[in-house]
Short mmCIF file of N, CA and C in Angstrom, two decimals:
data_model
loop_
_atom_site.label_atom_id
_atom_site.label_comp_id
_atom_site.label_asym_id
_atom_site.label_seq_id
_atom_site.Cartn_x
_atom_site.Cartn_y
_atom_site.Cartn_z
N UNK F 160 15.38 -5.26 8.72
CA UNK F 160 15.21 -3.59 8.92
C UNK F 160 14.73 -3.09 7.86
N UNK F 161 13.41 -1.98 7.58
CA UNK F 161 13.07 -0.90 6.93
C UNK F 161 13.43 0.21 7.43
N UNK F 162 14.15 1.14 6.44
CA UNK F 162 14.56 2.25 7.27
C UNK F 162 14.18 3.25 5.96
N UNK F 163 13.80 4.69 6.17
CA UNK F 163 14.12 5.82 5.33
C UNK F 163 14.76 6.89 6.40
N UNK F 164 15.01 7.90 5.25
CA UNK F 164 15.66 9.16 6.04
C UNK F 164 14.68 10.29 5.08
N UNK F 165 13.85 11.12 6.61
CA UNK F 165 13.03 12.27 5.98
C UNK F 165 13.17 13.20 6.75
N UNK F 166 13.92 14.14 5.65
CA UNK F 166 13.92 15.78 6.04
C UNK F 166 13.42 16.54 5.40
N UNK F 167 13.65 17.93 5.99
CA UNK F 167 13.18 19.39 5.24
C UNK F 167 13.93 19.72 4.43
N UNK F 168 13.98 19.96 2.80
CA UNK F 168 15.08 20.58 2.40
C UNK F 168 14.38 21.84 2.12
N UNK F 169 15.43 22.51 1.35
CA UNK F 169 15.10 23.90 0.51
C UNK F 169 13.89 23.60 0.28
N UNK F 170 13.69 22.32 -1.16
CA UNK F 170 12.15 22.51 -1.51
C UNK F 170 10.95 22.21 -0.83
N UNK F 171 11.26 21.44 0.15
CA UNK F 171 10.22 21.17 0.62
C UNK F 171 10.55 19.98 1.62
N UNK F 172 9.94 18.39 1.71
CA UNK F 172 10.04 17.89 2.60
C UNK F 172 10.33 16.08 1.50
N UNK F 173 11.50 15.49 1.82
CA UNK F 173 11.74 14.13 1.32
C UNK F 173 11.90 13.23 1.62
N UNK F 174 10.94 11.67 1.86
CA UNK F 174 11.94 10.72 1.96
C UNK F 174 12.90 9.61 1.19
N UNK F 175 13.62 9.69 1.56
CA UNK F 175 14.80 9.02 1.18
C UNK F 175 14.82 7.45 1.40
N UNK F 176 15.03 6.61 0.47
CA UNK F 176 15.85 5.11 1.03
C UNK F 176 16.88 4.72 1.06
N UNK F 177 17.62 3.74 0.98
CA UNK F 177 19.16 3.76 1.04
C UNK F 177 19.54 3.42 -0.69
N UNK F 178 18.40 2.88 -1.33
CA UNK F 178 18.70 2.82 -2.71
C UNK F 178 18.29 3.84 -3.75
N UNK F 179 18.14 5.08 -3.24
CA UNK F 179 18.01 6.45 -3.98
C UNK F 179 16.95 6.87 -4.53
N UNK F 180 15.77 6.05 -3.91
CA UNK F 180 14.47 6.37 -4.48
C UNK F 180 14.05 7.79 -3.42
N UNK F 181 13.41 8.90 -3.99
CA UNK F 181 12.96 9.76 -3.06
C UNK F 181 11.14 9.80 -3.36
N UNK F 182 10.84 10.41 -2.08
CA UNK F 182 9.25 10.91 -2.37
C UNK F 182 8.98 12.25 -1.74
N UNK F 183 8.48 13.24 -2.65
CA UNK F 183 8.18 14.15 -2.46
C UNK F 183 6.71 14.33 -1.22
N UNK F 184 7.05 15.22 -0.04
CA UNK F 184 5.58 15.51 0.75
C UNK F 184 5.41 16.64 1.20
N UNK F 185 4.62 16.89 1.27
CA UNK F 185 3.82 18.15 1.79
C UNK F 185 2.51 18.10 1.88
N UNK F 186 2.08 19.30 2.42
CA UNK F 186 0.66 19.45 2.73
C UNK F 186 -0.51 19.13 1.84
N UNK F 187 -1.69 19.00 1.65
CA UNK F 187 -2.73 19.00 0.89
C UNK F 187 -2.80 20.05 0.08
N UNK F 188 -2.30 21.33 0.53
CA UNK F 188 -2.49 22.30 -0.20
C UNK F 188 -1.25 22.35 -1.64
N UNK F 189 -0.24 21.49 -1.49
CA UNK F 189 1.26 21.69 -2.15
C UNK F 189 0.70 21.09 -3.69
N UNK F 190 1.06 20.95 -4.84
CA UNK F 190 0.96 20.14 -5.91
C UNK F 190 2.16 19.52 -6.12
N UNK F 191 2.11 18.75 -6.41
CA UNK F 191 3.04 17.55 -6.84
C UNK F 191 3.55 16.94 -5.75
N UNK F 192 3.15 16.66 -4.58
CA UNK F 192 3.81 16.18 -3.35
C UNK F 192 2.42 15.08 -3.03
N UNK F 193 2.96 14.05 -2.03
CA UNK F 193 2.05 13.24 -1.74
C UNK F 193 1.46 14.11 -0.18
N UNK F 194 1.21 13.77 0.51
CA UNK F 194 0.62 14.16 2.03
C UNK F 194 1.12 12.59 2.78
N UNK F 195 1.31 12.64 4.01
CA UNK F 195 1.89 11.50 4.78
C UNK F 195 0.72 10.65 4.54
N UNK F 196 -0.81 10.59 5.03
CA UNK F 196 -1.31 10.20 4.46
C UNK F 196 -1.77 9.16 3.47
N UNK F 197 -1.70 9.94 2.32
CA UNK F 197 -1.55 9.33 0.91
C UNK F 197 -0.63 8.64 1.33
N UNK F 198 0.59 8.71 1.38
CA UNK F 198 1.97 8.01 1.60
C UNK F 198 1.32 7.00 2.35
N UNK F 199 0.40 6.41 3.28
CA UNK F 199 0.54 5.56 4.07
C UNK F 199 -0.82 4.45 3.14
N UNK F 200 -1.38 5.11 2.67
CA UNK F 200 -2.31 4.74 1.57
C UNK F 200 -1.84 4.10 0.52
N UNK F 201 -0.77 4.43 -0.13
CA UNK F 201 0.02 3.70 -1.03
C UNK F 201 0.67 3.17 -0.76
N UNK F 202 1.53 2.90 0.34
CA UNK F 202 1.84 1.67 1.12
C UNK F 202 0.88 0.54 1.41
N UNK F 203 -0.43 0.59 1.69
CA UNK F 203 -1.11 -0.02 2.08
C UNK F 203 -1.40 -0.79 0.59
N UNK F 204 -2.03 -0.14 -0.28
CA UNK F 204 -2.32 -0.64 -1.99
C UNK F 204 -0.89 -1.19 -2.82
N UNK F 205 0.53 -0.42 -2.23
CA UNK F 205 1.08 -1.00 -2.75
C UNK F 205 1.93 -2.78 -2.43
N UNK F 206 1.81 -2.32 -1.05
CA UNK F 206 2.14 -3.82 -0.91
C UNK F 206 0.93 -5.03 -0.97
N UNK F 207 0.38 -4.70 -1.41
CA UNK F 207 -1.10 -5.56 -1.54
C UNK F 207 -1.02 -6.10 -3.17
N UNK F 208 -0.45 -4.83 -3.79
CA UNK F 208 -0.53 -5.22 -5.10
C UNK F 208 0.58 -6.02 -5.82
N UNK F 209 2.11 -5.36 -5.05
CA UNK F 209 3.00 -5.99 -5.49
C UNK F 209 3.48 -7.62 -5.20
N UNK F 210 2.50 -7.59 -3.89
CA UNK F 210 2.09 -9.30 -3.79
C UNK F 210 1.51 -10.15 -4.20
N UNK F 211 0.27 -9.39 -4.67
CA UNK F 211 -0.91 -10.30 -5.62
C UNK F 211 -0.96 -10.25 -7.05
N UNK F 212 0.24 -9.38 -7.65
CA UNK F 212 0.79 -10.00 -8.98
C UNK F 212 1.56 -10.71 -8.93
N UNK F 213 2.71 -11.22 -8.73
CA UNK F 213 3.43 -12.26 -8.94
C UNK F 213 2.56 -13.74 -8.84
N UNK F 214 2.15 -13.60 -7.68
CA UNK F 214 1.37 -14.61 -7.11
C UNK F 214 0.47 -15.52 -8.04
N UNK F 215 -0.46 -14.14 -8.64
CA UNK F 215 -1.31 -14.77 -9.60
C UNK F 215 -0.67 -15.17 -10.71
N UNK F 216 -0.04 -14.22 -11.33
CA UNK F 216 1.22 -14.96 -12.88
C UNK F 216 1.70 -16.68 -12.31
N UNK F 217 2.23 -16.45 -11.04
CA UNK F 217 2.83 -17.48 -11.10
C UNK F 217 1.66 -18.73 -11.35
N UNK F 218 1.03 -19.06 -10.95
CA UNK F 218 -0.58 -19.63 -11.08
C UNK F 218 -0.73 -20.14 -12.11
N UNK F 219 -0.37 -19.09 -13.34
CA UNK F 219 -0.83 -19.20 -14.44
C UNK F 219 -2.14 -18.09 -14.84
N UNK F 220 -1.82 -17.01 -14.32
CA UNK F 220 -3.41 -16.07 -14.11
C UNK F 220 -3.05 -14.80 -14.78
N UNK F 221 -2.11 -14.47 -15.93
CA UNK F 221 -1.54 -12.83 -15.37
C UNK F 221 -2.61 -12.16 -15.92
N UNK F 222 -3.03 -11.45 -15.62
CA UNK F 222 -4.43 -10.67 -15.42
C UNK F 222 -4.18 -9.11 -16.03
N UNK F 223 -5.21 -9.05 -16.98
CA UNK F 223 -4.76 -7.95 -17.97
C UNK F 223 -4.44 -6.71 -17.64
N UNK F 224 -5.52 -6.14 -16.27
CA UNK F 224 -5.26 -4.77 -16.06
C UNK F 224 -5.34 -5.36 -14.41
N UNK F 225 -4.40 -4.77 -13.27
CA UNK F 225 -4.48 -4.59 -11.97
C UNK F 225 -4.51 -3.74 -11.21
N UNK F 226 -5.42 -2.77 -11.03
CA UNK F 226 -4.87 -1.47 -10.52
C UNK F 226 -5.88 -1.63 -9.21
N UNK F 227 -5.63 -0.63 -8.14
CA UNK F 227 -6.92 -0.54 -7.11
C UNK F 227 -6.76 1.13 -6.75
N UNK F 228 -8.02 1.53 -6.10
CA UNK F 228 -8.11 2.48 -5.25
C UNK F 228 -7.91 2.05 -3.77
N UNK F 229 -7.07 2.88 -2.95
CA UNK F 229 -7.32 2.76 -1.59
C UNK F 229 -7.83 4.08 -0.66
N UNK F 230 -8.94 3.84 0.15
CA UNK F 230 -9.10 5.28 0.78
C UNK F 230 -9.22 4.68 2.04
N UNK F 231 -9.64 6.32 2.42
CA UNK F 231 -9.79 5.93 4.62
C UNK F 231 -10.44 7.52 4.46
N UNK F 232 -11.23 7.22 5.40
CA UNK F 232 -11.78 9.03 5.41
C UNK F 232 -11.29 9.35 7.19
N UNK F 233 -11.03 10.43 7.41
CA UNK F 233 -10.39 10.95 9.26
C UNK F 233 -11.51 10.75 9.86
N UNK F 234 -11.79 10.18 10.83
CA UNK F 234 -12.80 9.81 12.18
C UNK F 234 -13.07 10.94 12.74
N UNK F 235 -11.87 11.24 13.19
CA UNK F 235 -11.39 12.50 14.28
C UNK F 235 -10.03 12.93 13.31
N UNK F 236 -9.89 14.53 13.55
CA UNK F 236 -8.70 15.63 12.92
C UNK F 236 -7.57 14.73 12.86
N UNK F 237 -7.09 13.79 13.79
CA UNK F 237 -6.01 13.35 13.21
C UNK F 237 -6.01 11.65 13.41
N UNK F 238 -6.99 11.00 13.16
CA UNK F 238 -6.99 9.80 13.20
C UNK F 238 -7.90 9.37 12.06
N UNK F 239 -7.60 8.34 11.02
CA UNK F 239 -8.48 7.71 10.05
C UNK F 239 -9.21 6.39 10.52
N UNK F 240 -10.52 6.36 10.24
CA UNK F 240 -11.25 5.61 9.63
C UNK F 240 -10.87 4.27 9.32
N UNK F 241 -11.87 2.96 8.90
CA UNK F 241 -11.39 2.05 8.14
C UNK F 241 -10.36 2.07 6.82
N UNK F 242 -9.65 1.60 6.19
CA UNK F 242 -9.02 1.45 4.93
C UNK F 242 -9.79 0.84 3.79
N UNK F 243 -9.98 1.30 2.95
CA UNK F 243 -10.56 0.48 2.11
C UNK F 243 -9.65 0.32 0.70
N UNK F 244 -9.73 -1.36 0.23
CA UNK F 244 -9.05 -1.49 -0.96
C UNK F 244 -9.88 -1.66 -2.06
N UNK F 245 -10.00 -1.33 -3.03
CA UNK F 245 -10.97 -1.48 -4.05
C UNK F 245 -10.65 -2.14 -5.09
N UNK F 246 -10.15 -3.25 -5.48
CA UNK F 246 -9.44 -3.44 -6.58
C UNK F 246 -10.24 -3.18 -8.55
N UNK F 247 -9.36 -3.02 -9.30
CA UNK F 247 -9.78 -3.03 -10.79
C UNK F 247 -9.08 -4.12 -11.33
N UNK F 248 -10.25 -5.39 -11.83
CA UNK F 248 -9.16 -6.02 -12.72
C UNK F 248 -9.43 -5.88 -13.74
N UNK F 249 -8.77 -6.62 -14.85
CA UNK F 249 -9.79 -7.20 -16.00
C UNK F 249 -8.83 -8.63 -15.98
N UNK F 250 -9.70 -9.68 -16.53
CA UNK F 250 -9.23 -10.69 -16.62
C UNK F 250 -9.21 -10.96 -17.70
N UNK F 251 -8.08 -12.21 -18.30
CA UNK F 251 -7.70 -12.85 -19.40
C UNK F 251 -9.31 -13.33 -20.34
N UNK F 252 -9.18 -13.20 -21.42
CA UNK F 252 -10.64 -13.60 -22.16
C UNK F 252 -10.29 -15.41 -22.43
N UNK F 253 -10.86 -15.96 -21.42
CA UNK F 253 -11.03 -17.57 -21.55
C UNK F 253 -10.57 -18.13 -20.72
N UNK F 254 -10.21 -17.61 -19.87
CA UNK F 254 -9.89 -17.45 -18.50
C UNK F 254 -10.41 -18.23 -17.58
N UNK F 255 -11.21 -19.66 -17.43
CA UNK F 255 -12.23 -19.39 -16.78
C UNK F 255 -12.07 -19.30 -15.05
N UNK F 256 -10.81 -19.60 -15.02
CA UNK F 256 -10.43 -19.93 -13.29
C UNK F 256 -9.48 -18.33 -13.00
N UNK F 257 -9.13 -17.44 -13.81
CA UNK F 257 -8.67 -16.34 -13.72
C UNK F 257 -9.27 -15.75 -12.33
N UNK F 258 -10.33 -15.20 -12.22
CA UNK F 258 -11.37 -15.14 -11.21
C UNK F 258 -11.02 -15.25 -9.86
N UNK F 259 -11.20 -16.64 -9.88
CA UNK F 259 -11.42 -17.55 -8.70
C UNK F 259 -9.76 -17.43 -8.07
N UNK F 260 -8.69 -17.63 -9.11
CA UNK F 260 -7.33 -17.65 -8.44
C UNK F 260 -7.04 -16.03 -7.92
N UNK F 261 -7.36 -15.57 -8.23
CA UNK F 261 -7.13 -13.92 -8.08
C UNK F 261 -7.63 -13.17 -6.87
N UNK F 262 -8.99 -14.15 -6.47
CA UNK F 262 -10.20 -13.96 -5.43
C UNK F 262 -9.46 -14.50 -3.77
N UNK F 263 -8.78 -15.53 -4.25
CA UNK F 263 -7.84 -16.40 -3.09
C UNK F 263 -7.31 -15.59 -2.86
N UNK F 264 -6.13 -15.31 -4.13
CA UNK F 264 -4.50 -14.74 -3.95
C UNK F 264 -4.92 -13.47 -3.20
N UNK F 265 -5.55 -12.81 -3.70
CA UNK F 265 -5.81 -11.27 -2.87
C UNK F 265 -6.69 -11.47 -1.72
N UNK F 266 -7.18 -12.30 -1.24
CA UNK F 266 -7.58 -12.36 0.29
C UNK F 266 -6.63 -13.18 1.17
N UNK F 267 -5.55 -13.97 0.48
CA UNK F 267 -4.45 -14.43 1.39
C UNK F 267 -3.74 -13.22 1.55
N UNK F 268 -3.23 -12.63 0.39
CA UNK F 268 -2.37 -11.52 0.94
C UNK F 268 -2.87 -10.72 1.78
N UNK F 269 -4.00 -10.28 1.47
CA UNK F 269 -4.38 -9.50 2.76
C UNK F 269 -4.42 -9.80 4.30
N UNK F 270 -4.58 -11.46 4.45
CA UNK F 270 -5.15 -11.85 5.52
C UNK F 270 -3.52 -11.76 6.48
N UNK F 271 -2.81 -12.73 5.38
CA UNK F 271 -1.29 -13.37 5.94
C UNK F 271 -0.08 -12.52 4.98
N UNK F 272 0.06 -11.67 3.95
CA UNK F 272 1.36 -11.37 3.26
C UNK F 272 1.68 -10.29 3.76
N UNK F 273 0.48 -9.36 3.44
CA UNK F 273 0.92 -7.94 3.48
C UNK F 273 1.63 -7.62 4.90
N UNK F 274 2.83 -7.00 5.26
CA UNK F 274 2.99 -6.55 6.25
C UNK F 274 2.59 -5.52 6.89
N UNK F 275 2.39 -4.57 5.54
CA UNK F 275 1.80 -2.73 5.82
C UNK F 275 0.41 -3.12 6.43
N UNK F 276 -0.47 -3.73 5.71
CA UNK F 276 -1.78 -3.95 6.36
C UNK F 276 -1.74 -4.50 7.62
N UNK F 277 -1.29 -5.87 7.65
CA UNK F 277 -1.00 -6.42 8.75
C UNK F 277 -0.43 -5.94 9.94
N UNK F 278 0.41 -4.79 9.80
CA UNK F 278 0.64 -3.78 10.79
C UNK F 278 -0.18 -3.02 11.21
N UNK F 279 -0.65 -2.36 10.34
CA UNK F 279 -1.76 -1.35 10.67
C UNK F 279 -3.00 -2.39 11.28
N UNK F 280 -3.75 -3.00 11.12
CA UNK F 280 -4.31 -4.02 11.58
C UNK F 280 -4.41 -4.74 13.31
N UNK F 281 -2.93 -5.14 13.01
CA UNK F 281 -2.37 -5.27 14.73
C UNK F 281 -1.91 -4.40 15.73
N UNK F 282 -2.10 -2.76 15.48
CA UNK F 282 -1.82 -1.58 15.75
C UNK F 282 -0.43 -1.89 16.77
N UNK F 283 0.65 -1.72 15.51
CA UNK F 283 1.73 -1.66 15.31
C UNK F 283 2.22 0.02 16.35
N UNK F 284 2.71 -0.46 17.50
CA UNK F 284 3.03 0.71 18.47
C UNK F 284 4.31 1.39 17.17
N UNK F 285 4.37 2.79 17.69
CA UNK F 285 5.17 3.52 17.08
C UNK F 285 5.74 4.38 18.03
N UNK F 286 7.43 4.60 18.59
CA UNK F 286 8.31 5.01 19.44
C UNK F 286 8.84 6.35 18.88
N UNK F 287 9.08 7.41 19.54
CA UNK F 287 9.67 8.44 19.23
C UNK F 287 10.81 8.34 19.91
N UNK F 288 12.32 8.46 19.13
CA UNK F 288 13.17 8.96 20.39
C UNK F 288 14.03 10.17 19.99
N UNK F 289 13.91 10.98 20.87
CA UNK F 289 14.55 12.31 20.70
C UNK F 289 16.05 12.79 21.06
N UNK F 290 16.65 13.41 20.48
CA UNK F 290 18.15 13.58 21.10
C UNK F 290 18.42 14.08 21.92
N UNK F 291 19.56 13.63 23.35
CA UNK F 291 19.50 14.33 24.35
C UNK F 291 20.65 15.22 24.52
#
């Protein structure tokens, strides 16, 4: 099971995991914090990139640069439209197969291996439990 603890602190809002990592959150007006929507986009990008990188490298094609931009526009005040991942890669010089391997891996990861993207596409239910 995946779990994070989110709370209001004296300095704003923080999400923490059991391994001690934390991320500051707030509104789009605040400096130095992520909005919840930005964190959702970061989760999509992170899930894809941390899976693509080792699979590409394991196949003998370590990319010189592997980055991406993840974007979505609000189609309603509280609803996002499609999420778009745009990769930015630099292939190793002289590696004729790197592009083909990268593309195959990136598609496979998106379609079958990224839990975050797949959950969004399938419409994972979100339940709210309030204290009694």
